[in-house]
Amino acid sequence: MPLKTVKEYLNSLRAMKFEVYFRGERIENPVDHPVIRPSVNAVAMTYALAHNSKYKDLATAYSPFVDKYVNRFTHIHQSTDDLLKKVELLRTIGQLTGVCFQRCVGMDGLNAVYAVTYEIDEKYGTQYHQRFINYLKYVQENDLVVDGAMTDPKGDRGLRPSEQEDKDLYLRVVKETEEGIVVRGAKFHQTGAINSHEILVMPTISLKGEEEKPYAVSFAVPSDSPGIVYVYGRQPSDLRSLYDAPEDCGNPKFAGQEAVVIFNDVFVPWERVFMCGEVEFAGNLVEYFASYHRQSYGGCKVGVGDVLIGAAANIAEFNGVDKASHIKDKIVEMIHLNETIFSCGVACSCLGYKTSAGNYMVDRLLANVCKQNVTRMPYEIARLLQDIAGGLFVTMPSWKDLENGKVGELLQKYLVGKKGVKVKDRVKLMRLIENLTLGRSAVGYLPESMHGAGSPQAQRIMITRLADIEKKKKFALRLAGIGEQENERLE
Ligand code: SF4
Ligand code: FE
């Protein structure tokens, strides 16, 4: 079975030759760097679950392409049940890591490119789909992490790609040869790039016209291809992994990862090119990927939400306020919000449909509603957790002070909560709450909930387009007896 173990995954990453920078320095071994490693651990969880009998049904899936069970993160959805299992899997990993575990962008990219290459071939008689299937088999057989890359820097947002003063502000083809293409540009906010084996690039917006053809490009390259440069993004409290005790990190084992990825004239052989100049399909690719990823948030953010709810219930106990009715009510509110997000993730999966390529797409209206909820509800869940915790989670002295002789003893005396609760456990939980709502984990839970898979306005545009308002107008007119009436009899 082509399922890598965690150890095999880590060693396969160590063998790669990434060009990575962090705080002005080149990082030779990103996998074992104390700041970067927690984000690698989060991806590693996707490998661990595939070998765990408790989670195998969710974490693996039968692939007709290689006639084997593969990691679900490399799977092409064959049914609505696959879509549903994906959401359940993401919730589970969110619960186990408390962070963005990054591998879903590749799964969503693979499914979107699978559907769109088929459409392009149907129109132009090209060979993209078969090429992509060959690539997919390689990914599945080797259980690779594929990083789906979409967001370009965009420069002046009021200008089209070809109108920018610097034409590279949207990733583009700068040269075509018999062997392949050369691409230049960058991808921003790139989730899980430095811990991936492959990068699958897609355009960032709908495109049109001859002058935008160079931007209509989709391809995959090994993540350590010559010319790719990574700059690891900062996260609040990231240096605690370097300088402080693990107890001060809140969630010391896990983190998300975002990087700037620069493509400095990177060569891509033709067999790895899945779109090249077919401008009218760029919009579909963006929309399909966005729909899948908006569904994804109905799983991953809910799993992290479960951790916040658990932290709220625990800290209420540790503080001795768990019996207060307003605390109980706030926890109910958190659950209600969290399950509302999950309901959307489940609904858009169950109402999914078969694409012309044969894989399954989510109900796109409901996926957009799901993500629109995600731009708001996690903020309210985090606010309620901060309310329940009390102010100590942002004013807590360091673990080193707690362990420092005289001052440590004094702190232990005054940091006491409910009788029977260990002071150090209360401190650790406060740190987790800080991390989840303000620290490294909060990057994935809050601003990523806002902007990941498209900022709120992007969903509102899609909701407007998909909701069929004309049909709704007719329902109202009919009942009010306005305009021509169809002769309908109930009996
Ligand atoms: Fe996966 Fe969620 Fe992170 Fe997107 S935000 S990569 S869906 S964990
Ligand atoms: Fe994301």
Coordinates of C-alpha atoms and ligand atoms in Angstrom, one line a residue:
M1 CA 0.0 0.0 0.0
P2 CA 1.5 3.4 -1.0
L3 CA 1.2 4.9 2.5
K4 CA 4.3 6.6 3.9
T5 CA 4.9 6.5 7.7
V6 CA 5.6 9.7 9.6
K7 CA 9.3 8.7 9.7
E8 CA 9.4 8.2 5.9
Y9 CA 7.7 11.5 5.4
L10 CA 10.1 13.4 7.6
N11 CA 13.1 11.7 5.9
S12 CA 11.8 12.4 2.5
L13 CA 11.5 16.1 3.4
R14 CA 15.0 16.1 4.8
A15 CA 16.4 14.9 1.5
M16 CA 14.9 17.9 -0.4
K17 CA 17.0 20.9 -1.2
F18 CA 14.7 23.8 -0.3
E19 CA 16.0 27.4 -0.6
V20 CA 14.4 28.8 2.6
Y21 CA 14.9 32.1 4.4
F22 CA 13.7 33.1 7.9
R23 CA 14.5 36.4 9.7
G24 CA 17.2 37.2 7.2
E25 CA 19.0 33.9 7.3
R26 CA 19.2 30.9 5.0
I27 CA 17.8 27.8 6.8
E28 CA 19.6 24.7 5.7
N29 CA 17.4 22.1 7.4
P30 CA 13.9 23.5 7.7
V31 CA 12.4 20.2 8.9
D32 CA 14.4 20.3 12.1
H33 CA 14.3 24.0 12.7
P34 CA 12.6 24.7 16.1
V35 CA 10.3 27.4 14.6
I36 CA 9.4 25.4 11.5
R37 CA 9.1 21.9 12.9
P38 CA 5.7 22.3 14.6
S39 CA 4.2 23.1 11.2
V40 CA 5.8 19.9 9.8
N41 CA 4.4 17.9 12.7
A42 CA 0.9 19.1 11.8
V43 CA 1.2 17.7 8.3
A44 CA 2.8 14.6 9.7
M45 CA -0.5 13.9 11.5
T46 CA -2.1 13.2 8.1
Y47 CA 0.4 10.4 7.7
A48 CA 0.0 9.1 11.2
L49 CA -3.8 8.7 10.9
A50 CA -3.5 6.7 7.7
H51 CA -1.7 4.0 9.7
N52 CA -4.0 4.2 12.8
S53 CA -6.8 1.6 12.7
K54 CA -9.1 4.0 14.5
Y55 CA -8.9 6.6 11.7
K56 CA -8.1 4.5 8.7
D57 CA -11.5 4.6 7.2
L58 CA -11.4 8.4 7.2
A59 CA -7.7 8.9 6.4
T60 CA -7.5 6.6 3.4
A61 CA -9.6 5.9 0.4
Y62 CA -9.6 3.4 -2.5
S63 CA -8.2 5.0 -5.7
P64 CA -9.4 3.5 -9.0
F65 CA -6.4 5.2 -10.6
V66 CA -3.8 3.1 -8.9
D67 CA -6.1 0.3 -7.8
K68 CA -5.0 0.7 -4.2
Y69 CA -5.9 2.5 -0.9
V70 CA -4.2 5.9 -0.8
N71 CA -4.0 8.7 1.7
R72 CA -7.2 10.7 1.4
F73 CA -5.2 13.9 0.9
T74 CA -4.2 12.6 -2.5
H75 CA -7.7 11.2 -3.4
I76 CA -10.0 12.2 -6.2
H77 CA -13.5 12.2 -4.7
Q78 CA -15.6 9.4 -6.2
S79 CA -18.9 10.1 -4.4
T80 CA -20.6 12.4 -2.0
D81 CA -19.6 10.0 0.7
D82 CA -16.0 10.8 -0.1
L83 CA -16.8 14.5 0.3
L84 CA -18.4 13.9 3.6
K85 CA -15.5 11.8 4.9
K86 CA -13.1 14.5 3.9
V87 CA -15.0 17.0 6.1
E88 CA -15.0 14.5 9.0
L89 CA -11.3 13.8 8.5
L90 CA -10.5 17.5 8.6
R91 CA -12.5 18.0 11.8
T92 CA -10.6 15.1 13.4
I93 CA -7.2 16.5 12.5
G94 CA -8.2 19.9 13.7
Q95 CA -9.1 18.4 17.1
L96 CA -5.8 16.6 17.3
T97 CA -3.5 19.5 16.3
G98 CA -5.4 22.7 17.0
V99 CA -3.9 24.3 14.0
C100 CA -4.0 24.5 10.2
F101 CA -2.5 21.2 9.0
Q102 CA -2.0 22.4 5.5
R103 CA -2.3 19.4 3.3
C104 CA -5.9 20.1 2.2
V105 CA -4.8 22.8 -0.3
G106 CA -3.2 20.1 -2.3
M107 CA -6.2 17.7 -2.1
D108 CA -8.5 20.6 -3.2
G109 CA -6.1 21.6 -6.0
L110 CA -5.9 18.1 -7.3
N111 CA -9.6 17.7 -7.5
A112 CA -10.1 21.1 -9.1
V113 CA -7.4 20.5 -11.8
Y114 CA -8.8 17.0 -12.4
A115 CA -12.2 18.5 -13.3
V116 CA -10.9 21.5 -15.3
T117 CA -8.4 19.6 -17.5
Y118 CA -11.2 17.4 -18.7
E119 CA -13.2 20.5 -19.7
I120 CA -10.3 22.0 -21.5
D121 CA -9.7 18.8 -23.5
E122 CA -13.4 18.6 -24.4
K123 CA -13.2 22.0 -26.0
Y124 CA -9.7 22.0 -27.5
G125 CA -8.9 18.3 -28.0
T126 CA -5.8 18.8 -25.8
Q127 CA -4.1 16.1 -23.7
Y128 CA -4.1 17.8 -20.3
H129 CA -6.4 15.4 -18.5
Q130 CA -4.4 12.3 -19.3
R131 CA -1.2 14.2 -18.4
F132 CA -2.8 15.1 -15.1
I133 CA -3.9 11.6 -14.4
N134 CA -0.3 10.4 -15.0
Y135 CA 0.9 13.0 -12.5
L136 CA -1.9 12.0 -10.0
K137 CA -0.8 8.4 -10.1
Y138 CA 2.8 9.4 -9.3
V139 CA 1.5 11.5 -6.3
Q140 CA -0.7 8.7 -5.0
E141 CA 1.9 5.9 -5.5
N142 CA 4.4 8.0 -3.5
D143 CA 2.0 9.4 -1.0
L144 CA 3.3 13.0 -1.6
V145 CA 2.3 16.3 0.0
V146 CA 1.1 18.5 -2.8
D147 CA 0.9 22.2 -2.0
G148 CA -1.9 23.9 -4.0
A149 CA -0.8 27.4 -4.8
M150 CA -3.2 30.1 -6.0
T151 CA -2.8 33.6 -4.5
D152 CA -0.6 36.0 -6.5
P153 CA 0.8 39.2 -5.0
K154 CA -1.6 41.3 -7.3
G155 CA 0.1 44.7 -7.0
D156 CA -2.4 47.5 -7.8
R157 CA -5.7 45.7 -7.2
G158 CA -7.4 48.2 -9.6
L159 CA -5.4 46.9 -12.6
R160 CA -5.6 43.7 -14.6
P161 CA -2.5 41.4 -14.6
S162 CA -1.1 42.7 -17.9
E163 CA -1.7 46.3 -16.9
Q164 CA 0.6 46.1 -13.9
E165 CA 3.8 48.1 -14.2
D166 CA 5.7 45.0 -13.1
K167 CA 4.2 42.1 -15.2
D168 CA 5.4 39.5 -12.7
L169 CA 3.0 40.5 -10.0
Y170 CA 0.8 37.7 -11.4
L171 CA 2.6 34.5 -12.0
R172 CA 3.1 34.0 -15.8
V173 CA 4.8 32.1 -18.5
V174 CA 7.9 34.0 -19.7
K175 CA 9.2 31.4 -22.2
E176 CA 8.0 28.4 -24.1
T177 CA 10.3 25.8 -25.7
E178 CA 9.9 22.4 -27.1
E179 CA 10.7 20.9 -23.8
G180 CA 8.4 23.0 -21.6
I181 CA 7.7 26.4 -20.2
V182 CA 9.6 28.9 -17.9
V183 CA 7.5 30.7 -15.3
R184 CA 8.1 33.7 -13.2
G185 CA 6.1 35.3 -10.3
A186 CA 5.2 34.6 -6.7
K187 CA 2.5 33.0 -4.6
F188 CA 1.7 34.7 -1.2
H189 CA 0.2 33.3 2.0
Q190 CA 1.3 29.9 0.8
T191 CA 0.1 27.3 3.3
G192 CA 2.3 24.3 3.9
A193 CA 4.9 24.9 1.1
I194 CA 8.2 24.2 2.8
N195 CA 6.9 20.8 4.1
S196 CA 5.5 19.7 0.7
H197 CA 7.0 17.5 -2.0
E198 CA 5.3 19.2 -4.9
I199 CA 3.7 22.5 -5.7
L200 CA 0.6 22.6 -7.9
V201 CA 0.2 26.1 -9.3
M202 CA -3.2 27.6 -10.4
P203 CA -4.2 31.1 -11.7
T204 CA -5.5 33.4 -9.0
I205 CA -8.4 35.1 -10.9
S206 CA -10.7 34.7 -14.0
L207 CA -8.8 35.8 -17.1
K208 CA -9.7 37.0 -20.6
G209 CA -8.1 38.1 -23.9
E210 CA -4.9 37.5 -25.7
E211 CA -2.8 39.7 -23.4
E212 CA -3.8 37.6 -20.3
K213 CA -2.9 34.2 -21.9
P214 CA 0.6 34.0 -20.2
Y215 CA -1.2 34.1 -16.8
A216 CA -3.6 31.3 -17.7
V217 CA -1.1 28.6 -16.5
S218 CA -1.4 25.6 -14.2
F219 CA 1.4 23.1 -13.6
A220 CA 3.2 21.1 -10.9
V221 CA 6.9 21.0 -10.0
P222 CA 8.9 19.4 -7.2
S223 CA 8.9 21.9 -4.3
D224 CA 12.7 22.1 -4.4
S225 CA 13.0 22.9 -8.1
P226 CA 15.8 25.3 -9.1
G227 CA 14.6 28.9 -9.0
I228 CA 12.0 28.4 -6.2
V229 CA 12.8 30.6 -3.2
Y230 CA 10.8 30.4 0.1
V231 CA 10.6 33.1 2.8
Y232 CA 9.0 31.7 5.9
G233 CA 6.2 34.0 7.3
R234 CA 6.3 35.4 10.9
Q235 CA 3.6 34.3 13.3
P236 CA 2.8 35.9 16.7
S237 CA 4.9 34.2 19.5
D238 CA 6.8 32.1 16.9
L239 CA 10.2 32.7 18.6
R240 CA 9.0 31.1 21.9
S241 CA 9.9 27.8 20.2
L242 CA 13.5 29.1 20.1
Y243 CA 13.9 30.9 23.4
D244 CA 11.3 29.7 25.9
A245 CA 10.1 26.5 27.7
P246 CA 7.6 24.4 25.7
E247 CA 5.1 25.2 28.4
D248 CA 5.2 28.8 27.3
C249 CA 4.3 27.9 23.7
G250 CA 0.7 26.9 24.5
N251 CA 0.6 24.3 21.7
P252 CA 4.3 23.4 21.5
K253 CA 4.0 20.5 19.1
F254 CA 1.9 22.0 16.3
A255 CA 1.7 25.1 14.2
G256 CA 0.5 26.2 10.8
Q257 CA 2.9 27.5 8.1
E258 CA 2.6 30.3 5.6
A259 CA 5.4 31.4 3.3
V260 CA 6.1 33.7 0.3
V261 CA 7.1 31.4 -2.6
I262 CA 9.0 33.1 -5.4
F263 CA 9.3 31.5 -8.8
N264 CA 12.5 32.9 -10.3
D265 CA 12.3 31.6 -13.9
V266 CA 11.4 28.0 -13.0
F267 CA 11.4 25.4 -15.8
V268 CA 8.4 23.1 -16.1
P269 CA 8.4 20.2 -18.6
W270 CA 5.3 19.9 -20.8
E271 CA 4.2 16.6 -19.0
R272 CA 3.7 18.7 -15.9
V273 CA 1.7 21.5 -17.6
F274 CA -2.1 21.3 -17.1
M275 CA -3.2 24.6 -18.6
C276 CA -1.3 27.0 -20.8
G277 CA -3.1 29.9 -22.4
E278 CA -6.8 28.7 -22.2
V279 CA -7.9 31.9 -20.5
E280 CA -11.6 31.1 -20.4
F281 CA -10.9 28.1 -18.1
A282 CA -9.0 30.1 -15.4
G283 CA -12.2 31.3 -13.8
N284 CA -13.5 27.7 -13.5
L285 CA -10.3 26.5 -12.0
V286 CA -10.4 29.3 -9.4
E287 CA -14.0 28.7 -8.6
Y288 CA -13.7 24.9 -8.3
F289 CA -10.7 25.2 -6.0
A290 CA -12.3 27.9 -3.9
S291 CA -15.5 25.8 -3.6
Y292 CA -13.6 22.8 -2.4
H293 CA -11.5 24.8 0.0
R294 CA -14.6 26.6 1.4
Q295 CA -16.0 23.2 2.1
S296 CA -12.7 22.2 3.8
Y297 CA -13.2 25.0 6.3
G298 CA -16.4 23.4 7.4
G299 CA -14.2 20.6 8.8
C300 CA -10.8 21.9 9.9
K301 CA -12.1 25.1 11.6
V302 CA -14.7 23.1 13.5
G303 CA -12.1 20.7 14.8
V304 CA -10.1 23.6 16.1
G305 CA -13.3 25.1 17.4
D306 CA -13.8 21.9 19.4
V307 CA -10.4 22.5 21.1
L308 CA -11.5 26.1 22.0
I309 CA -14.8 24.8 23.5
G310 CA -12.9 22.2 25.4
A311 CA -10.4 24.8 26.7
A312 CA -13.4 27.0 27.8
A313 CA -15.0 24.2 29.7
N314 CA -11.7 23.2 31.3
I315 CA -10.6 26.7 32.3
A316 CA -14.1 27.4 33.8
E317 CA -13.5 24.3 36.0
F318 CA -9.9 25.3 36.9
N319 CA -11.1 28.8 37.9
G320 CA -14.1 27.4 39.8
V321 CA -16.8 29.0 37.8
D322 CA -18.1 26.1 35.8
K323 CA -21.4 26.0 37.7
A324 CA -22.2 29.7 36.9
S325 CA -25.2 29.8 34.5
H326 CA -23.8 32.5 32.3
I327 CA -20.6 30.4 31.8
K328 CA -22.7 27.4 30.8
D329 CA -24.7 29.5 28.4
K330 CA -21.6 30.9 26.8
I331 CA -20.3 27.4 26.2
V332 CA -23.7 26.4 24.7
E333 CA -23.3 29.4 22.4
M334 CA -19.8 28.3 21.3
I335 CA -21.1 24.9 20.5
H336 CA -24.1 26.3 18.5
L337 CA -21.8 28.4 16.4
N338 CA -19.3 25.6 15.8
E339 CA -21.9 23.1 14.8
T340 CA -23.5 25.6 12.5
I341 CA -20.2 25.7 10.6
F342 CA -20.1 22.0 10.6
S343 CA -23.7 21.7 9.3
C344 CA -22.7 23.7 6.3
G345 CA -19.6 21.6 5.7
V346 CA -21.8 18.4 5.9
A347 CA -24.6 19.9 3.8
C348 CA -22.5 21.1 0.9
S349 CA -20.8 17.6 0.8
C350 CA -24.1 15.6 0.9
L351 CA -25.5 17.7 -1.9
G352 CA -22.4 17.4 -4.1
Y353 CA -22.6 16.4 -7.7
K354 CA -20.7 14.5 -10.3
T355 CA -18.6 16.7 -12.6
S356 CA -18.3 15.9 -16.3
A357 CA -14.8 14.6 -15.5
G358 CA -16.4 12.1 -13.1
N359 CA -15.2 13.3 -9.7
Y360 CA -17.5 14.9 -7.2
M361 CA -17.9 18.6 -6.6
V362 CA -19.5 20.1 -3.5
D363 CA -22.8 22.1 -3.7
R364 CA -21.1 25.4 -4.4
L365 CA -23.7 27.7 -2.9
L366 CA -23.6 25.9 0.4
A367 CA -19.8 25.8 0.4
N368 CA -19.8 29.6 0.0
V369 CA -22.3 30.0 2.8
C370 CA -20.1 27.7 4.9
K371 CA -17.0 29.9 4.4
Q372 CA -19.0 33.1 4.9
N373 CA -20.0 31.8 8.3
V374 CA -16.3 30.9 8.9
T375 CA -15.3 34.6 8.4
R376 CA -17.4 35.4 11.5
M377 CA -18.2 32.6 13.8
P378 CA -14.7 31.6 14.9
Y379 CA -14.1 35.2 16.0
E380 CA -17.1 35.0 18.3
I381 CA -16.1 31.6 19.6
A382 CA -12.6 33.0 20.4
R383 CA -14.2 36.0 22.0
L384 CA -16.3 33.8 24.3
L385 CA -13.3 31.7 25.2
Q386 CA -11.3 34.9 26.2
D387 CA -14.3 36.1 28.2
I388 CA -14.6 32.8 30.1
A389 CA -10.8 32.5 30.7
G390 CA -10.4 35.8 32.4
G391 CA -7.5 38.2 31.8
L392 CA -4.7 36.0 33.0
F393 CA -4.1 34.3 29.7
V394 CA -2.5 37.6 28.4
T395 CA -0.7 38.7 31.5
M396 CA 0.8 35.4 32.7
P397 CA 4.5 35.5 33.7
S398 CA 6.8 33.1 31.9
W399 CA 7.3 29.5 32.8
K400 CA 10.9 30.3 33.7
D401 CA 9.7 32.7 36.5
L402 CA 7.4 29.9 37.7
E403 CA 10.4 27.6 38.0
N404 CA 12.7 30.3 39.5
G405 CA 13.2 29.6 43.3
K406 CA 11.8 32.3 45.4
V407 CA 9.7 34.1 42.8
G408 CA 8.5 30.8 41.5
E409 CA 7.2 29.9 45.0
L410 CA 5.4 33.2 45.3
L411 CA 3.8 32.8 41.9
Q412 CA 2.7 29.3 42.7
K413 CA 1.0 30.7 45.8
Y414 CA -0.8 33.4 44.0
L415 CA -1.7 31.6 40.7
V416 CA -3.8 29.1 42.5
G417 CA -7.3 28.4 41.2
K418 CA -9.9 25.9 42.4
K419 CA -8.8 23.5 45.1
G420 CA -7.3 20.4 43.7
V421 CA -6.2 22.0 40.4
K422 CA -2.4 22.0 39.9
V423 CA -1.2 25.6 39.4
K424 CA 1.1 24.5 36.6
D425 CA -1.8 22.8 34.7
R426 CA -3.8 26.1 35.0
V427 CA -0.8 28.0 33.6
K428 CA -0.4 25.6 30.7
L429 CA -4.1 25.8 29.8
M430 CA -4.0 29.6 30.0
R431 CA -1.0 29.5 27.5
L432 CA -3.0 27.2 25.2
I433 CA -5.9 29.8 25.3
E434 CA -3.4 32.6 24.5
N435 CA -2.0 30.5 21.6
L436 CA -5.4 29.6 20.2
T437 CA -6.8 33.1 20.3
L438 CA -3.8 35.4 19.9
G439 CA -0.7 33.2 19.1
R440 CA 0.5 30.9 16.4
S441 CA -2.6 28.7 16.3
A442 CA -4.8 31.8 16.0
V443 CA -3.2 32.6 12.6
G444 CA -5.1 29.6 11.2
Y445 CA -8.2 30.0 13.3
L446 CA -8.8 33.7 12.9
P447 CA -7.3 35.7 10.0
E448 CA -7.1 32.6 7.9
S449 CA -10.8 32.1 8.6
M450 CA -11.3 35.6 7.3
H451 CA -9.1 35.5 4.2
G452 CA -8.2 31.9 3.4
A453 CA -10.0 30.4 0.5
G454 CA -11.0 33.9 -0.5
S455 CA -11.9 37.0 1.6
P456 CA -15.6 37.5 2.6
Q457 CA -16.5 39.6 -0.4
A458 CA -15.5 36.7 -2.7
Q459 CA -18.1 34.5 -1.1
R460 CA -20.8 37.2 -1.3
I461 CA -20.2 37.5 -5.1
M462 CA -20.5 33.7 -5.5
I463 CA -23.6 33.6 -3.2
T464 CA -25.3 36.3 -5.4
R465 CA -24.4 34.4 -8.5
L466 CA -25.5 30.9 -7.3
A467 CA -28.7 31.8 -5.3
D468 CA -31.1 32.2 -8.3
I469 CA -32.8 35.3 -7.0
E470 CA -35.1 35.4 -10.1
K471 CA -36.7 32.1 -9.0
K472 CA -37.3 33.4 -5.5
K473 CA -38.9 36.6 -6.9
K474 CA -41.3 34.4 -8.9
F475 CA -42.3 32.5 -5.7
A476 CA -43.3 35.8 -4.0
L477 CA -45.1 37.2 -7.1
R478 CA -47.1 34.0 -7.5
L479 CA -48.4 34.0 -3.9
A480 CA -49.2 37.7 -4.0
G481 CA -51.1 37.2 -7.2
I482 CA -49.0 39.6 -9.2
G483 CA -48.5 39.1 -12.9
E484 CA -49.5 36.2 -15.0
Q485 CA -50.6 33.2 -12.9
E486 CA -50.1 29.6 -13.8
N487 CA -53.3 27.6 -13.4
E488 CA -52.4 25.2 -10.6
R489 CA -54.8 23.0 -8.7
L490 CA -53.8 21.4 -5.5
E491 CA -56.5 18.7 -5.4
Ligands
SF4_1 FE1 -6.6 22.5 5.6 FE2 -8.0 24.2 7.0 FE3 -5.5 24.7 6.7 FE4 -7.0 25.0 4.6 S1 -7.1 26.2 6.5 S2 -5.1 23.9 4.6 S3 -8.6 23.4 5.0 S4 -6.4 22.9 7.7
FE2 FE -6.5 27.7 4.5

